[in-house]
PDB file of C-alpha atoms in Angstrom:
ATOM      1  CA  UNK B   1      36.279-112.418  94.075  1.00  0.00           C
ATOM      2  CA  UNK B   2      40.010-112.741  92.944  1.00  0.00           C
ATOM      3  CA  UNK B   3      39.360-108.868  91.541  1.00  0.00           C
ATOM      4  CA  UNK B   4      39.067-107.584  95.019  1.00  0.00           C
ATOM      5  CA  UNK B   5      41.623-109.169  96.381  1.00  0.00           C
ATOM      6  CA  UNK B   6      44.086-107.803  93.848  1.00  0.00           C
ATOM      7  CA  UNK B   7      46.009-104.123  93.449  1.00  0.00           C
ATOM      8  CA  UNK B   8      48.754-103.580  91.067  1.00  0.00           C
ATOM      9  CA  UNK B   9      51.157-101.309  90.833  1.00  0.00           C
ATOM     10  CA  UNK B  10      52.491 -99.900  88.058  1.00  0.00           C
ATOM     11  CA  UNK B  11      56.099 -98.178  87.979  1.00  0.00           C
ATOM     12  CA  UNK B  12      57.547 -96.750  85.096  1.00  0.00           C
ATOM     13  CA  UNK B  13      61.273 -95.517  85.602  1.00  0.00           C
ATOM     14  CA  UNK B  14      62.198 -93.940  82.405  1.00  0.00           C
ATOM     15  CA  UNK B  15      60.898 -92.527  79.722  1.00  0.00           C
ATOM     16  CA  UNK B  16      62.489 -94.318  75.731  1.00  0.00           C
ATOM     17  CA  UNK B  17      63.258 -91.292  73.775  1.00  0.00           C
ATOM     18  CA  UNK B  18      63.380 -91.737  70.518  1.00  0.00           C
ATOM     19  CA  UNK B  19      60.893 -94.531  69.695  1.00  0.00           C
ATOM     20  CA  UNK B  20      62.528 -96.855  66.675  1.00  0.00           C
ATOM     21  CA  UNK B  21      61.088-100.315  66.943  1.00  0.00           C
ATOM     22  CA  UNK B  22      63.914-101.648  64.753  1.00  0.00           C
ATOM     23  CA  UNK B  23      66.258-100.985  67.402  1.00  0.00           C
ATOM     24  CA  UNK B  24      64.193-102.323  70.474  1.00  0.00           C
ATOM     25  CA  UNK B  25      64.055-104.924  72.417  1.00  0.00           C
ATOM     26  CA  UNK B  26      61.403-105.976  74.525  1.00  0.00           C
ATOM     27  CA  UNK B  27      62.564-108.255  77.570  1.00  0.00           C
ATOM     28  CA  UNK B  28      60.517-110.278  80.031  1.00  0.00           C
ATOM     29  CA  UNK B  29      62.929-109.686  82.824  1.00  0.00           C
ATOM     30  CA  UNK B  30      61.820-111.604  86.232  1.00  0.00           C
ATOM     31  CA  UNK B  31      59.523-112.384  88.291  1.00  0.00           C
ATOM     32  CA  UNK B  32      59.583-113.363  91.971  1.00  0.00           C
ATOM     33  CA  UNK B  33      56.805-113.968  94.739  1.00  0.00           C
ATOM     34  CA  UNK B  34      57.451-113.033  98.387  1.00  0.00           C
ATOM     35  CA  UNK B  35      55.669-115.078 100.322  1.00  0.00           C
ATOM     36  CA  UNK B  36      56.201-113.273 103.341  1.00  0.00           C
ATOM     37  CA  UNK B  37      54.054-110.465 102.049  1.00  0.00           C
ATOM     38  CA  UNK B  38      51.845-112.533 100.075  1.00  0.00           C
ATOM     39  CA  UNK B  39      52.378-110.091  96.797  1.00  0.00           C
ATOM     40  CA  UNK B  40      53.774-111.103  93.132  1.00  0.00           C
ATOM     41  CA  UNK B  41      56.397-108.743  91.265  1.00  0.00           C
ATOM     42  CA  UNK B  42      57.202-108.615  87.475  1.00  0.00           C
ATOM     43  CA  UNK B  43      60.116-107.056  85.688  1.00  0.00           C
ATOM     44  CA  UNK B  44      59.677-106.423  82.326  1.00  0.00           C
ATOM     45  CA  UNK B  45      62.252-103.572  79.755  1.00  0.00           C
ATOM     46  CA  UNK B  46      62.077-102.009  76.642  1.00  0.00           C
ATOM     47  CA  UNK B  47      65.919-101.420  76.064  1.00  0.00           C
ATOM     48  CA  UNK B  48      67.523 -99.807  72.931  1.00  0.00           C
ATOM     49  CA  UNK B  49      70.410-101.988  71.262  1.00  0.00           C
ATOM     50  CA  UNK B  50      72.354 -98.862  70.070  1.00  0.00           C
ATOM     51  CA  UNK B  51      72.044 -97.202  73.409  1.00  0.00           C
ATOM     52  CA  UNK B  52      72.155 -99.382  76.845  1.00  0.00           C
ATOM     53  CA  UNK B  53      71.127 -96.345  78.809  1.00  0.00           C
ATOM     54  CA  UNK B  54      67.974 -95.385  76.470  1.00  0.00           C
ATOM     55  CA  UNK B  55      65.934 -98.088  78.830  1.00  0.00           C
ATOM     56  CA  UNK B  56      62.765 -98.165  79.916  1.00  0.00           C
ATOM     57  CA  UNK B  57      61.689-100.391  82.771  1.00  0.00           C
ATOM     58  CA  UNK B  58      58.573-101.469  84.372  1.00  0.00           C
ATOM     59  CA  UNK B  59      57.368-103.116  87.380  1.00  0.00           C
ATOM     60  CA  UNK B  60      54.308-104.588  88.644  1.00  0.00           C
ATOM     61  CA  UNK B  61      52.982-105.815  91.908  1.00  0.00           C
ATOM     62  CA  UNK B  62      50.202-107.892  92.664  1.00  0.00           C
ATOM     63  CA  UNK B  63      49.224-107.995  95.930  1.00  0.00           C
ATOM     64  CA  UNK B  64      47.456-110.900  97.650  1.00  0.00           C
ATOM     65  CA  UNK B  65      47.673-109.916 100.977  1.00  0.00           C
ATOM     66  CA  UNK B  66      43.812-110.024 102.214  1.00  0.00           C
ATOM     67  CA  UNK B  67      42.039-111.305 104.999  1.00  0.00           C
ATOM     68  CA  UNK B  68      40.109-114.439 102.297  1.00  0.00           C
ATOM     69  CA  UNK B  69      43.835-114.977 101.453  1.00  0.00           C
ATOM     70  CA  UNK B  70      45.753-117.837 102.596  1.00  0.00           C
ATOM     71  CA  UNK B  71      48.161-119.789 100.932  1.00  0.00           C
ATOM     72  CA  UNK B  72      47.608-123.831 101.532  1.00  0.00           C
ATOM     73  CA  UNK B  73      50.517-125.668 103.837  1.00  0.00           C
ATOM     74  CA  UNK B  74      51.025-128.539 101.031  1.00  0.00           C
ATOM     75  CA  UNK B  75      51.917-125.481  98.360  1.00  0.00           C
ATOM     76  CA  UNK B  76      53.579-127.339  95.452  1.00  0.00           C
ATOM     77  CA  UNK B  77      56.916-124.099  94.433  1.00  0.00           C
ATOM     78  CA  UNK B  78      56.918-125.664  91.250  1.00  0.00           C
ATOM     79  CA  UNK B  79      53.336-125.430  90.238  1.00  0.00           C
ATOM     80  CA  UNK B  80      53.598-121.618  91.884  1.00  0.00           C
ATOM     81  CA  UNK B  81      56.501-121.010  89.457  1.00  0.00           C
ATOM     82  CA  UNK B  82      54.403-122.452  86.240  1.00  0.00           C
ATOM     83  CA  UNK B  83      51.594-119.851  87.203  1.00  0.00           C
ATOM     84  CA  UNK B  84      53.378-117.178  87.725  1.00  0.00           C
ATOM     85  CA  UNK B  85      55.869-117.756  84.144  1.00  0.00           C
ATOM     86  CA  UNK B  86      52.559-117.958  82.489  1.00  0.00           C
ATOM     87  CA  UNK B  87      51.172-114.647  84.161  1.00  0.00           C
ATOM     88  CA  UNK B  88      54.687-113.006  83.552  1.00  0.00           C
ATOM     89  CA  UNK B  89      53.797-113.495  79.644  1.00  0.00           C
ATOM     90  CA  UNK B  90      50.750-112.586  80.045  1.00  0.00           C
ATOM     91  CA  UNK B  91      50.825-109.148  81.604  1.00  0.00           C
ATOM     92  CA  UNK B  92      53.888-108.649  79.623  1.00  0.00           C
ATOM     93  CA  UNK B  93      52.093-108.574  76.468  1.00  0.00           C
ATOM     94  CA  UNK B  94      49.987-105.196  77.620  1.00  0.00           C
ATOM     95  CA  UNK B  95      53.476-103.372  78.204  1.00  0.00           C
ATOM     96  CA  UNK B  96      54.893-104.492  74.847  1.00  0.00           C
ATOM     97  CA  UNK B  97      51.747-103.434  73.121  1.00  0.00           C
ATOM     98  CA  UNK B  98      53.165 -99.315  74.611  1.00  0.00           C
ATOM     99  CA  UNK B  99      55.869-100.037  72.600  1.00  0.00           C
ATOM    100  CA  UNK B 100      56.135-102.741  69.928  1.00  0.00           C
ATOM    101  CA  UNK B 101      59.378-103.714  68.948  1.00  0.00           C
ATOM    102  CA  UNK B 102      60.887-106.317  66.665  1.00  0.00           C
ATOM    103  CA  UNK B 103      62.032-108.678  68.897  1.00  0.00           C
ATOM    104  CA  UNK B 104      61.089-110.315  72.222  1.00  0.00           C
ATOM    105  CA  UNK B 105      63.665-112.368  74.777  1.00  0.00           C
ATOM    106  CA  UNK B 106      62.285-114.263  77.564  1.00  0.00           C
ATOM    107  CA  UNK B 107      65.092-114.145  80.197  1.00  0.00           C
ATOM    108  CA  UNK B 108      62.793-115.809  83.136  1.00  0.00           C
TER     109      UNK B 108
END
């Protein structure tokens, strides 16, 4: 049921020239949920150490907002935050697999 209820969004803003995985970093950025609009954004970046503007950045959106979607009046924030770390990693790993790199930096 959760599949239905789900649409990502995928936006990719530029493209890394000059793949060298020895001088890329892959960075788990952010991620936030609006609860206004029900939906879930992550932040992840594949930046170049030599170069700060050879980036490439990606965003993705999960939206929740559905009619057999409701979020429950005794929602614990902190329990909300542990999910959505974990799912941060976890779709993360599908955008670092586009471009492997040496190292990895968690910065949420």
């Amino acid at each position: 049921m959760l599949r239905s209820m789900v649409k990502i969004y995928i936006t990719f803003k530029k493209i890394m020239q000059n793949y060298n995985p020895e001088s890329r970093e892959f960075v788990f950025d952010a991620y936030r949920f609006d609860l206004v609009n029900l939906q879930a954004y992550f932040y992840y970046s594949i930046q170049d150490k030599n170069d700060n503007n050879n980036i490439l950045l990606f965003e993705e959106v999960i939206n929740f907002d559905d009619g057999n979607f409701d979020l429950r009046s005794d929602l614990n924030y902190d329990i909300l935050d542990n999910i959505l770390f974990h799912l941060h990693i976890a779709l993360g790993i599908s955008y670092y697999k586009l471009y492997p790199t040496e190292k990895l930096i968690i910065k949420s």
